[in-house]
Amino acid sequence: MGKNKQPEWLKREVQYFNKADESLAGDAELAPIELSILQNYFDADADDPIFDTYQLEPIDATFLKPYTTLEFDFEKYDYWLAAYTNNWEQTKRDKGFMGQYPLPKQ
C-alpha cells in the first residue's frame, strides 16, 4: 500500500449534535476522499492523516456535499468531521495509517 493510500478500514463521517442539549443526533459516513484533498482543505501538513475531529461550518458543508447525502441544518445541529477504524485488528496488523492509529468507532 502506498504511503498515503488510505486503507479500507479507515472511515470518515460527519457527526452531528443537537444544539439544544449537545446530544449526538446522528452520523453520516462520507464517500472516500483523497487524503491530499482533505489536507489541502484543512491546511494540514502532508504527514497528517486527518484523524483529529474538525468542527464544521456552513462553508465546510459546501465542500463536503459531494461526499455525503446529509442535509446540513446549522440552526439545529453542530457538525464535526471524524475518522475511525471499522477493523481494529487489521489496523494493528497494518501498523496504523501513516504511523498513526484512529480509534475504533464507539
XYZ file of C-alpha atoms in Angstrom:
106
model
C 0.000 0.000 0.000
C 1.364 3.420 -0.929
C 2.361 5.768 1.854
C -0.738 7.940 1.541
C -3.210 5.400 0.116
C -5.932 5.207 2.714
C -6.781 1.687 3.876
C -10.284 0.270 3.566
C -10.703 0.127 7.344
C -10.299 3.915 7.635
C -13.693 5.602 7.588
C -14.650 9.240 7.815
C -18.007 10.595 8.881
C -19.871 13.721 9.823
C -21.234 13.545 13.356
C -23.973 15.959 14.316
C -25.093 17.073 17.749
C -28.276 18.782 18.930
C -27.549 22.392 19.802
C -30.248 22.294 22.494
C -28.641 19.608 24.668
C -25.369 18.671 22.861
C -26.511 15.043 22.470
C -25.386 13.055 19.450
C -28.221 13.217 16.920
C -26.558 11.047 14.294
C -23.725 10.461 11.897
C -23.277 10.077 8.165
C -20.394 8.185 6.590
C -18.566 10.067 3.865
C -17.674 8.624 0.494
C -13.898 8.175 0.171
C -11.992 11.436 -0.153
C -8.368 11.564 -1.220
C -6.200 12.450 1.747
C -4.402 15.212 -0.163
C -7.750 16.927 -0.795
C -8.546 16.903 2.931
C -5.050 18.044 3.851
C -5.255 20.927 1.417
C -8.752 21.945 2.511
C -7.959 21.865 6.254
C -4.470 23.328 5.699
C -2.811 20.264 7.247
C 0.733 19.011 6.798
C 1.468 16.266 4.258
C 2.216 13.825 7.103
C -1.135 14.468 8.845
C -3.624 11.595 8.282
C -6.518 13.900 9.353
C -7.613 11.855 12.373
C -8.386 14.899 14.521
C -12.011 15.943 14.849
C -12.789 19.145 12.962
C -15.758 21.355 13.749
C -17.604 22.144 10.538
C -19.089 25.454 9.455
C -21.583 26.118 6.630
C -18.742 26.686 4.140
C -17.395 23.231 5.019
C -20.797 21.689 4.242
C -20.449 23.017 0.699
C -17.033 21.352 0.408
C -18.326 18.014 1.782
C -21.621 17.946 -0.152
C -20.229 15.751 -2.985
C -19.244 13.116 -0.400
C -22.495 12.802 1.554
C -26.260 12.797 1.203
C -26.583 14.504 4.601
C -28.804 17.580 4.624
C -26.979 20.068 6.857
C -29.068 22.209 9.226
C -26.759 24.545 11.145
C -29.711 26.070 13.003
C -30.380 22.785 14.829
C -27.052 20.964 14.838
C -23.319 21.337 15.335
C -21.283 19.233 12.901
C -17.885 17.561 13.249
C -15.694 15.645 10.817
C -14.383 12.483 12.453
C -12.253 9.487 11.445
C -12.295 5.969 12.848
C -11.341 2.380 12.074
C -14.011 -0.201 11.465
C -11.498 -3.063 11.858
C -9.150 -2.637 14.811
C -7.377 -5.966 14.257
C -6.496 -5.064 10.670
C -5.487 -1.578 11.773
C -2.994 -3.135 14.201
C -1.687 -5.560 11.553
C -1.181 -2.643 9.153
C 0.583 -0.672 11.904
C -1.990 2.068 11.511
C -2.044 4.582 8.713
C 0.949 6.860 8.288
C 2.151 5.501 11.639
C -0.958 6.654 13.494
C -3.999 4.786 14.761
C -7.546 6.102 14.513
C -9.804 4.968 17.321
C -12.470 2.347 16.708
C -15.957 3.738 16.372
C -17.623 3.945 19.776
